[in-house]
């Protein structure tokens, strides 16, 4: 396992090579390397399993299960063992984003997030899926993707049993079991459990649409809507059925498809008692009772006459 070494512990020939390399760099390149080294030093303090990836994971910033944790958030009660992850966490509440992209101006709470974002401009995708060859700008996205092939989801919610690829995803999910919505929109008062959901919502008021489709130029307020849209152009189907292998562009479509295997029909017609695998199918069926805009749909749903 690779380990980050402070300058005083590095052999003399390595220090000389680094000094020669730094002298040959321009200021922008040098600043990028300094950010990476600063992040690697911070990660080494947390004893990361994979220090080659300069990224602070939420799993390393998780709350302390004991009562002697020295750092406590007075906003949400979350506690931390170390000062650095505590300071990073507090930026969620304060809105502080000290790391800005010089290309587009987008700001981030952590330097490693800025580094990942900069790759969207440079096109660098250093993380590779060994199964299908797909490349990613950050390690977390790569791990989530590889779970599609392996099915491995080691982190389990002890409340509902749902499984997750990463500890950070589980931590976010756990807040969904808490009734209180801590993040409120100052414009309309709507509450959200997650800060990222609030940020996406606020763009409705500001009109900001930072996610742009490079193919058609359409803009989006949130990354999920943008990602769904891009599959229209690429034809990529990200979600596969474990039973039959059929692939779908959207998770919701896959969920409905799986019901064809399980026989589950959760949507009930209160008029006639028929059940359906999707809400859209139920709505279409309801029009046969109301007569609303039925047209050809009504004829298609009628039983065919025997000749």
PDB file of C-alpha atoms in Angstrom:
ATOM      1  CA  UNK A   1       0.000   0.000   0.000  1.00  0.00           C
ATOM      2  CA  UNK A   2       1.341   3.421  -0.946  1.00  0.00           C
ATOM      3  CA  UNK A   3       1.962   5.829   1.894  1.00  0.00           C
ATOM      4  CA  UNK A   4       2.475   9.590   1.849  1.00  0.00           C
ATOM      5  CA  UNK A   5       5.889  10.551   3.246  1.00  0.00           C
ATOM      6  CA  UNK A   6       6.708  13.967   4.742  1.00  0.00           C
ATOM      7  CA  UNK A   7       9.698  15.769   3.163  1.00  0.00           C
ATOM      8  CA  UNK A   8      12.026  15.001   6.069  1.00  0.00           C
ATOM      9  CA  UNK A   9      11.423  11.229   5.625  1.00  0.00           C
ATOM     10  CA  UNK A  10      12.019  11.185   1.852  1.00  0.00           C
ATOM     11  CA  UNK A  11      15.399   9.919   0.524  1.00  0.00           C
ATOM     12  CA  UNK A  12      17.742  12.733  -0.720  1.00  0.00           C
ATOM     13  CA  UNK A  13      17.511  11.709  -4.403  1.00  0.00           C
ATOM     14  CA  UNK A  14      13.698  11.939  -4.339  1.00  0.00           C
ATOM     15  CA  UNK A  15      13.795  15.409  -2.752  1.00  0.00           C
ATOM     16  CA  UNK A  16      16.276  16.592  -5.416  1.00  0.00           C
ATOM     17  CA  UNK A  17      14.074  15.227  -8.235  1.00  0.00           C
ATOM     18  CA  UNK A  18      11.020  16.987  -6.768  1.00  0.00           C
ATOM     19  CA  UNK A  19      12.865  20.315  -6.509  1.00  0.00           C
ATOM     20  CA  UNK A  20      13.974  20.023 -10.143  1.00  0.00           C
ATOM     21  CA  UNK A  21      10.403  19.193 -11.212  1.00  0.00           C
ATOM     22  CA  UNK A  22       8.923  22.136  -9.278  1.00  0.00           C
ATOM     23  CA  UNK A  23      11.434  24.558 -10.837  1.00  0.00           C
ATOM     24  CA  UNK A  24      10.366  23.435 -14.329  1.00  0.00           C
ATOM     25  CA  UNK A  25       6.641  24.037 -13.663  1.00  0.00           C
ATOM     26  CA  UNK A  26       4.673  27.198 -14.273  1.00  0.00           C
ATOM     27  CA  UNK A  27       2.640  28.743 -11.433  1.00  0.00           C
ATOM     28  CA  UNK A  28      -0.681  27.063 -12.335  1.00  0.00           C
ATOM     29  CA  UNK A  29       0.890  23.603 -12.501  1.00  0.00           C
ATOM     30  CA  UNK A  30       2.733  24.174  -9.248  1.00  0.00           C
ATOM     31  CA  UNK A  31      -0.447  25.333  -7.493  1.00  0.00           C
ATOM     32  CA  UNK A  32      -2.267  22.186  -8.658  1.00  0.00           C
ATOM     33  CA  UNK A  33       0.502  19.956  -7.275  1.00  0.00           C
ATOM     34  CA  UNK A  34       0.525  21.881  -3.989  1.00  0.00           C
ATOM     35  CA  UNK A  35      -3.224  21.386  -3.619  1.00  0.00           C
ATOM     36  CA  UNK A  36      -2.783  17.657  -4.220  1.00  0.00           C
ATOM     37  CA  UNK A  37       0.052  17.377  -1.697  1.00  0.00           C
ATOM     38  CA  UNK A  38      -1.928  19.368   0.861  1.00  0.00           C
ATOM     39  CA  UNK A  39      -4.854  16.986   0.359  1.00  0.00           C
ATOM     40  CA  UNK A  40      -2.627  13.877   0.556  1.00  0.00           C
ATOM     41  CA  UNK A  41      -1.194  15.118   3.859  1.00  0.00           C
ATOM     42  CA  UNK A  42      -4.704  15.673   5.198  1.00  0.00           C
ATOM     43  CA  UNK A  43      -5.762  12.213   4.039  1.00  0.00           C
ATOM     44  CA  UNK A  44      -2.738  10.609   5.702  1.00  0.00           C
ATOM     45  CA  UNK A  45      -3.945  12.007   9.030  1.00  0.00           C
ATOM     46  CA  UNK A  46      -7.150  10.019   8.577  1.00  0.00           C
ATOM     47  CA  UNK A  47      -5.243   6.805   7.776  1.00  0.00           C
ATOM     48  CA  UNK A  48      -7.005   6.233   4.458  1.00  0.00           C
ATOM     49  CA  UNK A  49      -7.099   2.768   2.977  1.00  0.00           C
ATOM     50  CA  UNK A  50      -6.411   4.218  -0.474  1.00  0.00           C
ATOM     51  CA  UNK A  51      -4.185   7.292  -0.061  1.00  0.00           C
ATOM     52  CA  UNK A  52      -3.328   7.348  -3.760  1.00  0.00           C
ATOM     53  CA  UNK A  53      -6.718   9.005  -4.325  1.00  0.00           C
ATOM     54  CA  UNK A  54      -6.502  12.565  -2.956  1.00  0.00           C
ATOM     55  CA  UNK A  55     -10.029  12.559  -1.664  1.00  0.00           C
ATOM     56  CA  UNK A  56     -11.570  12.914   1.778  1.00  0.00           C
ATOM     57  CA  UNK A  57     -14.469  10.510   2.021  1.00  0.00           C
ATOM     58  CA  UNK A  58     -17.544  11.018   4.141  1.00  0.00           C
ATOM     59  CA  UNK A  59     -16.833   7.574   5.598  1.00  0.00           C
ATOM     60  CA  UNK A  60     -13.677   9.042   7.144  1.00  0.00           C
ATOM     61  CA  UNK A  61     -15.648  11.993   8.488  1.00  0.00           C
ATOM     62  CA  UNK A  62     -18.330   9.835  10.067  1.00  0.00           C
ATOM     63  CA  UNK A  63     -19.654  10.479  13.530  1.00  0.00           C
ATOM     64  CA  UNK A  64     -18.015   8.991  16.580  1.00  0.00           C
ATOM     65  CA  UNK A  65     -20.107   6.311  18.234  1.00  0.00           C
ATOM     66  CA  UNK A  66     -18.680   7.134  21.672  1.00  0.00           C
ATOM     67  CA  UNK A  67     -19.448  10.034  23.974  1.00  0.00           C
ATOM     68  CA  UNK A  68     -15.922  11.493  24.033  1.00  0.00           C
ATOM     69  CA  UNK A  69     -15.789  12.920  20.517  1.00  0.00           C
ATOM     70  CA  UNK A  70     -14.051  16.330  20.761  1.00  0.00           C
ATOM     71  CA  UNK A  71     -15.836  18.066  17.865  1.00  0.00           C
ATOM     72  CA  UNK A  72     -19.617  18.521  17.806  1.00  0.00           C
ATOM     73  CA  UNK A  73     -21.783  20.393  15.279  1.00  0.00           C
ATOM     74  CA  UNK A  74     -24.190  22.735  17.074  1.00  0.00           C
ATOM     75  CA  UNK A  75     -26.483  22.755  14.023  1.00  0.00           C
ATOM     76  CA  UNK A  76     -27.271  19.068  13.568  1.00  0.00           C
ATOM     77  CA  UNK A  77     -25.526  17.361  16.501  1.00  0.00           C
ATOM     78  CA  UNK A  78     -23.100  15.349  14.393  1.00  0.00           C
ATOM     79  CA  UNK A  79     -19.766  14.643  16.105  1.00  0.00           C
ATOM     80  CA  UNK A  80     -16.259  14.114  14.745  1.00  0.00           C
ATOM     81  CA  UNK A  81     -12.971  12.689  15.956  1.00  0.00           C
ATOM     82  CA  UNK A  82     -10.804  15.125  13.985  1.00  0.00           C
ATOM     83  CA  UNK A  83     -10.774  18.875  13.445  1.00  0.00           C
ATOM     84  CA  UNK A  84     -10.322  18.804   9.642  1.00  0.00           C
ATOM     85  CA  UNK A  85     -13.486  16.812   8.771  1.00  0.00           C
ATOM     86  CA  UNK A  86     -15.415  18.838  11.362  1.00  0.00           C
ATOM     87  CA  UNK A  87     -14.451  22.102   9.623  1.00  0.00           C
ATOM     88  CA  UNK A  88     -15.405  20.621   6.245  1.00  0.00           C
ATOM     89  CA  UNK A  89     -18.777  19.538   7.637  1.00  0.00           C
ATOM     90  CA  UNK A  90     -19.524  23.005   9.045  1.00  0.00           C
ATOM     91  CA  UNK A  91     -19.293  24.452   5.525  1.00  0.00           C
ATOM     92  CA  UNK A  92     -22.518  22.578   4.726  1.00  0.00           C
ATOM     93  CA  UNK A  93     -24.330  24.815   7.209  1.00  0.00           C
ATOM     94  CA  UNK A  94     -22.407  28.057   6.610  1.00  0.00           C
ATOM     95  CA  UNK A  95     -22.408  27.771   2.824  1.00  0.00           C
ATOM     96  CA  UNK A  96     -18.675  28.535   2.712  1.00  0.00           C
ATOM     97  CA  UNK A  97     -17.026  27.311  -0.501  1.00  0.00           C
ATOM     98  CA  UNK A  98     -13.373  28.397  -0.406  1.00  0.00           C
ATOM     99  CA  UNK A  99     -12.162  26.458  -3.470  1.00  0.00           C
ATOM    100  CA  UNK A 100     -13.119  28.030  -6.820  1.00  0.00           C
ATOM    101  CA  UNK A 101     -12.616  26.833 -10.392  1.00  0.00           C
ATOM    102  CA  UNK A 102     -10.678  29.424 -12.424  1.00  0.00           C
ATOM    103  CA  UNK A 103     -12.315  28.216 -15.631  1.00  0.00           C
ATOM    104  CA  UNK A 104     -16.032  28.486 -14.792  1.00  0.00           C
ATOM    105  CA  UNK A 105     -16.103  30.001 -11.296  1.00  0.00           C
ATOM    106  CA  UNK A 106     -17.903  27.095  -9.634  1.00  0.00           C
ATOM    107  CA  UNK A 107     -16.977  26.852  -5.937  1.00  0.00           C
ATOM    108  CA  UNK A 108     -16.543  23.848  -3.635  1.00  0.00           C
ATOM    109  CA  UNK A 109     -16.275  23.098   0.068  1.00  0.00           C
ATOM    110  CA  UNK A 110     -13.256  20.802  -0.381  1.00  0.00           C
ATOM    111  CA  UNK A 111     -10.107  20.965  -2.487  1.00  0.00           C
ATOM    112  CA  UNK A 112     -10.472  17.362  -3.668  1.00  0.00           C
ATOM    113  CA  UNK A 113     -13.928  18.166  -5.053  1.00  0.00           C
ATOM    114  CA  UNK A 114     -12.375  21.054  -6.986  1.00  0.00           C
ATOM    115  CA  UNK A 115      -9.736  18.725  -8.421  1.00  0.00           C
ATOM    116  CA  UNK A 116     -12.439  16.289  -9.583  1.00  0.00           C
ATOM    117  CA  UNK A 117     -14.414  19.156 -11.109  1.00  0.00           C
ATOM    118  CA  UNK A 118     -11.363  20.481 -12.986  1.00  0.00           C
ATOM    119  CA  UNK A 119     -11.215  17.161 -14.820  1.00  0.00           C
ATOM    120  CA  UNK A 120     -14.542  17.993 -16.485  1.00  0.00           C
ATOM    121  CA  UNK A 121     -12.680  20.820 -18.230  1.00  0.00           C
ATOM    122  CA  UNK A 122      -9.464  18.903 -18.974  1.00  0.00           C
ATOM    123  CA  UNK A 123     -11.220  15.669 -19.968  1.00  0.00           C
ATOM    124  CA  UNK A 124      -9.028  13.647 -17.610  1.00  0.00           C
ATOM    125  CA  UNK A 125     -10.673  10.431 -16.391  1.00  0.00           C
ATOM    126  CA  UNK A 126      -8.080   8.561 -14.318  1.00  0.00           C
ATOM    127  CA  UNK A 127     -10.394   5.947 -12.768  1.00  0.00           C
ATOM    128  CA  UNK A 128     -11.079   2.895 -14.927  1.00  0.00           C
ATOM    129  CA  UNK A 129     -13.686   0.136 -14.630  1.00  0.00           C
ATOM    130  CA  UNK A 130     -11.754  -3.098 -15.185  1.00  0.00           C
ATOM    131  CA  UNK A 131     -14.916  -4.893 -16.312  1.00  0.00           C
ATOM    132  CA  UNK A 132     -16.234  -2.690 -19.130  1.00  0.00           C
ATOM    133  CA  UNK A 133     -13.488  -0.101 -19.602  1.00  0.00           C
ATOM    134  CA  UNK A 134     -15.604   2.924 -18.745  1.00  0.00           C
ATOM    135  CA  UNK A 135     -13.596   5.789 -17.248  1.00  0.00           C
ATOM    136  CA  UNK A 136     -14.505   8.287 -14.513  1.00  0.00           C
ATOM    137  CA  UNK A 137     -13.269  11.619 -13.191  1.00  0.00           C
ATOM    138  CA  UNK A 138     -13.539  10.610  -9.522  1.00  0.00           C
ATOM    139  CA  UNK A 139     -13.101   7.447  -7.507  1.00  0.00           C
ATOM    140  CA  UNK A 140     -16.552   7.479  -5.889  1.00  0.00           C
ATOM    141  CA  UNK A 141     -18.331   7.452  -9.254  1.00  0.00           C
ATOM    142  CA  UNK A 142     -16.106   4.601 -10.388  1.00  0.00           C
ATOM    143  CA  UNK A 143     -16.904   2.549  -7.263  1.00  0.00           C
ATOM    144  CA  UNK A 144     -20.639   3.125  -7.691  1.00  0.00           C
ATOM    145  CA  UNK A 145     -20.382   2.029 -11.313  1.00  0.00           C
ATOM    146  CA  UNK A 146     -18.392  -1.154 -10.618  1.00  0.00           C
ATOM    147  CA  UNK A 147     -21.091  -2.185  -8.137  1.00  0.00           C
ATOM    148  CA  UNK A 148     -23.384  -2.588 -11.178  1.00  0.00           C
ATOM    149  CA  UNK A 149     -21.127  -5.447 -12.290  1.00  0.00           C
ATOM    150  CA  UNK A 150     -20.294  -6.959  -8.889  1.00  0.00           C
ATOM    151  CA  UNK A 151     -23.547  -6.266  -7.060  1.00  0.00           C
ATOM    152  CA  UNK A 152     -21.485  -5.535  -3.939  1.00  0.00           C
ATOM    153  CA  UNK A 153     -23.157  -3.135  -1.502  1.00  0.00           C
ATOM    154  CA  UNK A 154     -21.471  -3.656   1.873  1.00  0.00           C
ATOM    155  CA  UNK A 155     -23.107  -0.808   3.824  1.00  0.00           C
ATOM    156  CA  UNK A 156     -26.556  -1.648   5.210  1.00  0.00           C
ATOM    157  CA  UNK A 157     -29.165   0.629   6.763  1.00  0.00           C
ATOM    158  CA  UNK A 158     -30.114  -0.945  10.107  1.00  0.00           C
ATOM    159  CA  UNK A 159     -33.546   0.686   9.935  1.00  0.00           C
ATOM    160  CA  UNK A 160     -34.900  -0.386   6.530  1.00  0.00           C
ATOM    161  CA  UNK A 161     -32.267  -2.840   5.292  1.00  0.00           C
ATOM    162  CA  UNK A 162     -31.367  -0.890   2.161  1.00  0.00           C
ATOM    163  CA  UNK A 163     -27.781  -1.463   0.991  1.00  0.00           C
ATOM    164  CA  UNK A 164     -25.241   1.024  -0.359  1.00  0.00           C
ATOM    165  CA  UNK A 165     -21.925   0.942  -2.198  1.00  0.00           C
ATOM    166  CA  UNK A 166     -20.277   3.588  -0.027  1.00  0.00           C
ATOM    167  CA  UNK A 167     -20.549   4.642   3.606  1.00  0.00           C
ATOM    168  CA  UNK A 168     -21.187   8.239   2.508  1.00  0.00           C
ATOM    169  CA  UNK A 169     -24.313   7.123   0.610  1.00  0.00           C
ATOM    170  CA  UNK A 170     -25.559   5.318   3.718  1.00  0.00           C
ATOM    171  CA  UNK A 171     -24.948   8.409   5.880  1.00  0.00           C
ATOM    172  CA  UNK A 172     -27.005  10.532   3.486  1.00  0.00           C
ATOM    173  CA  UNK A 173     -29.765   7.897   3.393  1.00  0.00           C
ATOM    174  CA  UNK A 174     -29.961   7.688   7.201  1.00  0.00           C
ATOM    175  CA  UNK A 175     -31.118  11.299   7.341  1.00  0.00           C
ATOM    176  CA  UNK A 176     -34.235  10.250   5.387  1.00  0.00           C
ATOM    177  CA  UNK A 177     -35.401   8.377   8.506  1.00  0.00           C
ATOM    178  CA  UNK A 178     -35.197  11.589  10.529  1.00  0.00           C
ATOM    179  CA  UNK A 179     -38.457  13.531  10.324  1.00  0.00           C
ATOM    180  CA  UNK A 180     -36.928  17.002  10.727  1.00  0.00           C
ATOM    181  CA  UNK A 181     -36.051  18.886   7.539  1.00  0.00           C
ATOM    182  CA  UNK A 182     -33.130  21.015   8.658  1.00  0.00           C
ATOM    183  CA  UNK A 183     -32.516  22.974   5.450  1.00  0.00           C
ATOM    184  CA  UNK A 184     -35.146  25.581   4.494  1.00  0.00           C
ATOM    185  CA  UNK A 185     -35.491  27.754   1.409  1.00  0.00           C
ATOM    186  CA  UNK A 186     -35.351  31.430   2.416  1.00  0.00           C
ATOM    187  CA  UNK A 187     -37.558  32.382  -0.544  1.00  0.00           C
ATOM    188  CA  UNK A 188     -40.549  30.050  -0.151  1.00  0.00           C
ATOM    189  CA  UNK A 189     -39.898  28.250   3.142  1.00  0.00           C
ATOM    190  CA  UNK A 190     -39.871  24.733   1.698  1.00  0.00           C
ATOM    191  CA  UNK A 191     -37.809  22.341   3.837  1.00  0.00           C
ATOM    192  CA  UNK A 192     -35.299  19.697   2.780  1.00  0.00           C
ATOM    193  CA  UNK A 193     -33.384  16.990   4.588  1.00  0.00           C
ATOM    194  CA  UNK A 194     -30.304  17.333   2.384  1.00  0.00           C
ATOM    195  CA  UNK A 195     -28.408  20.524   1.572  1.00  0.00           C
ATOM    196  CA  UNK A 196     -27.842  19.451  -2.051  1.00  0.00           C
ATOM    197  CA  UNK A 197     -31.607  19.159  -2.555  1.00  0.00           C
ATOM    198  CA  UNK A 198     -32.050  22.672  -1.185  1.00  0.00           C
ATOM    199  CA  UNK A 199     -29.364  24.013  -3.524  1.00  0.00           C
ATOM    200  CA  UNK A 200     -31.086  22.429  -6.533  1.00  0.00           C
ATOM    201  CA  UNK A 201     -34.444  23.818  -5.381  1.00  0.00           C
ATOM    202  CA  UNK A 202     -33.081  27.353  -4.994  1.00  0.00           C
ATOM    203  CA  UNK A 203     -32.188  27.351  -8.696  1.00  0.00           C
ATOM    204  CA  UNK A 204     -35.929  27.350  -9.419  1.00  0.00           C
ATOM    205  CA  UNK A 205     -36.052  30.832  -7.901  1.00  0.00           C
ATOM    206  CA  UNK A 206     -32.754  32.101  -9.330  1.00  0.00           C
ATOM    207  CA  UNK A 207     -33.228  30.582 -12.785  1.00  0.00           C
ATOM    208  CA  UNK A 208     -29.705  29.166 -12.659  1.00  0.00           C
ATOM    209  CA  UNK A 209     -29.155  26.105 -14.866  1.00  0.00           C
ATOM    210  CA  UNK A 210     -25.475  25.188 -14.527  1.00  0.00           C
ATOM    211  CA  UNK A 211     -25.611  21.788 -16.239  1.00  0.00           C
ATOM    212  CA  UNK A 212     -25.359  22.075 -20.029  1.00  0.00           C
ATOM    213  CA  UNK A 213     -25.791  19.325 -22.625  1.00  0.00           C
ATOM    214  CA  UNK A 214     -22.833  19.576 -25.015  1.00  0.00           C
ATOM    215  CA  UNK A 215     -24.880  17.940 -27.782  1.00  0.00           C
ATOM    216  CA  UNK A 216     -27.999  20.127 -27.951  1.00  0.00           C
ATOM    217  CA  UNK A 217     -27.261  22.969 -25.531  1.00  0.00           C
ATOM    218  CA  UNK A 218     -30.216  22.276 -23.233  1.00  0.00           C
ATOM    219  CA  UNK A 219     -29.592  23.383 -19.645  1.00  0.00           C
ATOM    220  CA  UNK A 220     -30.650  21.800 -16.342  1.00  0.00           C
ATOM    221  CA  UNK A 221     -30.913  22.829 -12.699  1.00  0.00           C
ATOM    222  CA  UNK A 222     -29.792  19.495 -11.239  1.00  0.00           C
ATOM    223  CA  UNK A 223     -27.268  16.807 -12.258  1.00  0.00           C
ATOM    224  CA  UNK A 224     -29.775  13.929 -12.195  1.00  0.00           C
ATOM    225  CA  UNK A 225     -32.035  15.572 -14.775  1.00  0.00           C
ATOM    226  CA  UNK A 226     -28.983  16.396 -16.872  1.00  0.00           C
ATOM    227  CA  UNK A 227     -27.698  12.816 -16.711  1.00  0.00           C
ATOM    228  CA  UNK A 228     -31.065  11.388 -17.751  1.00  0.00           C
ATOM    229  CA  UNK A 229     -31.188  13.786 -20.691  1.00  0.00           C
ATOM    230  CA  UNK A 230     -27.716  12.902 -22.023  1.00  0.00           C
ATOM    231  CA  UNK A 231     -28.720   9.245 -22.386  1.00  0.00           C
ATOM    232  CA  UNK A 232     -31.152  10.369 -25.113  1.00  0.00           C
ATOM    233  CA  UNK A 233     -28.148  11.297 -27.255  1.00  0.00           C
ATOM    234  CA  UNK A 234     -25.771   8.509 -26.216  1.00  0.00           C
ATOM    235  CA  UNK A 235     -28.315   5.690 -26.107  1.00  0.00           C
ATOM    236  CA  UNK A 236     -26.607   4.521 -22.924  1.00  0.00           C
ATOM    237  CA  UNK A 237     -28.714   2.346 -20.650  1.00  0.00           C
ATOM    238  CA  UNK A 238     -27.228   2.432 -17.175  1.00  0.00           C
ATOM    239  CA  UNK A 239     -29.673   0.288 -15.206  1.00  0.00           C
ATOM    240  CA  UNK A 240     -29.827  -3.476 -15.788  1.00  0.00           C
ATOM    241  CA  UNK A 241     -32.326  -6.077 -14.590  1.00  0.00           C
ATOM    242  CA  UNK A 242     -30.567  -8.775 -12.563  1.00  0.00           C
ATOM    243  CA  UNK A 243     -33.188 -11.351 -13.593  1.00  0.00           C
ATOM    244  CA  UNK A 244     -33.229 -11.057 -17.393  1.00  0.00           C
ATOM    245  CA  UNK A 245     -30.401  -8.632 -18.161  1.00  0.00           C
ATOM    246  CA  UNK A 246     -32.588  -6.062 -19.913  1.00  0.00           C
ATOM    247  CA  UNK A 247     -31.232  -2.516 -19.567  1.00  0.00           C
ATOM    248  CA  UNK A 248     -32.983   0.798 -19.042  1.00  0.00           C
ATOM    249  CA  UNK A 249     -32.027   4.470 -19.101  1.00  0.00           C
ATOM    250  CA  UNK A 250     -33.913   5.369 -15.925  1.00  0.00           C
ATOM    251  CA  UNK A 251     -34.091   3.712 -12.497  1.00  0.00           C
ATOM    252  CA  UNK A 252     -37.861   4.235 -12.321  1.00  0.00           C
ATOM    253  CA  UNK A 253     -38.333   2.252 -15.550  1.00  0.00           C
ATOM    254  CA  UNK A 254     -36.205  -0.584 -14.174  1.00  0.00           C
ATOM    255  CA  UNK A 255     -38.259  -0.652 -10.954  1.00  0.00           C
ATOM    256  CA  UNK A 256     -41.485  -1.007 -12.961  1.00  0.00           C
ATOM    257  CA  UNK A 257     -39.914  -3.680 -15.168  1.00  0.00           C
ATOM    258  CA  UNK A 258     -38.841  -5.772 -12.175  1.00  0.00           C
ATOM    259  CA  UNK A 259     -42.501  -6.061 -11.200  1.00  0.00           C
ATOM    260  CA  UNK A 260     -43.088  -8.157 -14.326  1.00  0.00           C
ATOM    261  CA  UNK A 261     -40.845 -10.772 -12.689  1.00  0.00           C
ATOM    262  CA  UNK A 262     -42.096 -10.446  -9.109  1.00  0.00           C
ATOM    263  CA  UNK A 263     -45.785 -10.096  -9.990  1.00  0.00           C
ATOM    264  CA  UNK A 264     -46.065  -7.047  -7.743  1.00  0.00           C
ATOM    265  CA  UNK A 265     -48.870  -4.646  -8.738  1.00  0.00           C
ATOM    266  CA  UNK A 266     -48.920  -1.892  -6.103  1.00  0.00           C
ATOM    267  CA  UNK A 267     -51.278   0.532  -7.893  1.00  0.00           C
ATOM    268  CA  UNK A 268     -54.965  -0.224  -7.244  1.00  0.00           C
ATOM    269  CA  UNK A 269     -58.008   1.043  -9.130  1.00  0.00           C
ATOM    270  CA  UNK A 270     -60.536   1.904  -6.410  1.00  0.00           C
ATOM    271  CA  UNK A 271     -63.406   1.660  -8.927  1.00  0.00           C
ATOM    272  CA  UNK A 272     -62.993  -1.892 -10.234  1.00  0.00           C
ATOM    273  CA  UNK A 273     -60.186  -3.386  -8.148  1.00  0.00           C
ATOM    274  CA  UNK A 274     -57.723  -3.959 -10.994  1.00  0.00           C
ATOM    275  CA  UNK A 275     -54.072  -3.576 -10.056  1.00  0.00           C
ATOM    276  CA  UNK A 276     -51.159  -2.219 -12.118  1.00  0.00           C
ATOM    277  CA  UNK A 277     -47.360  -2.249 -12.053  1.00  0.00           C
ATOM    278  CA  UNK A 278     -47.007   1.514 -12.561  1.00  0.00           C
ATOM    279  CA  UNK A 279     -48.844   4.692 -11.684  1.00  0.00           C
ATOM    280  CA  UNK A 280     -48.960   5.724 -15.353  1.00  0.00           C
ATOM    281  CA  UNK A 281     -50.746   2.475 -16.260  1.00  0.00           C
ATOM    282  CA  UNK A 282     -53.259   3.097 -13.481  1.00  0.00           C
ATOM    283  CA  UNK A 283     -53.907   6.645 -14.701  1.00  0.00           C
ATOM    284  CA  UNK A 284     -54.471   5.385 -18.236  1.00  0.00           C
ATOM    285  CA  UNK A 285     -56.855   2.751 -16.918  1.00  0.00           C
ATOM    286  CA  UNK A 286     -58.813   5.276 -14.820  1.00  0.00           C
ATOM    287  CA  UNK A 287     -59.762   7.115 -17.994  1.00  0.00           C
ATOM    288  CA  UNK A 288     -61.812   4.084 -19.050  1.00  0.00           C
ATOM    289  CA  UNK A 289     -64.064   4.822 -16.078  1.00  0.00           C
ATOM    290  CA  UNK A 290     -64.141   8.612 -16.385  1.00  0.00           C
ATOM    291  CA  UNK A 291     -64.179   8.791 -20.196  1.00  0.00           C
ATOM    292  CA  UNK A 292     -61.597  11.584 -20.024  1.00  0.00           C
ATOM    293  CA  UNK A 293     -59.560  11.906 -23.244  1.00  0.00           C
ATOM    294  CA  UNK A 294     -59.765   8.194 -23.868  1.00  0.00           C
ATOM    295  CA  UNK A 295     -59.759   8.108 -27.679  1.00  0.00           C
ATOM    296  CA  UNK A 296     -57.862   5.174 -29.130  1.00  0.00           C
ATOM    297  CA  UNK A 297     -56.653   4.170 -25.681  1.00  0.00           C
ATOM    298  CA  UNK A 298     -60.175   3.175 -24.697  1.00  0.00           C
ATOM    299  CA  UNK A 299     -60.546   1.030 -27.809  1.00  0.00           C
ATOM    300  CA  UNK A 300     -57.200  -0.653 -27.208  1.00  0.00           C
ATOM    301  CA  UNK A 301     -58.157  -1.614 -23.674  1.00  0.00           C
ATOM    302  CA  UNK A 302     -61.507  -3.116 -24.692  1.00  0.00           C
ATOM    303  CA  UNK A 303     -61.503  -6.923 -25.004  1.00  0.00           C
ATOM    304  CA  UNK A 304     -61.361  -7.972 -28.651  1.00  0.00           C
ATOM    305  CA  UNK A 305     -64.534  -9.511 -30.079  1.00  0.00           C
ATOM    306  CA  UNK A 306     -64.353 -13.091 -31.290  1.00  0.00           C
ATOM    307  CA  UNK A 307     -65.288 -13.503 -34.951  1.00  0.00           C
TER     308      UNK A 307
END
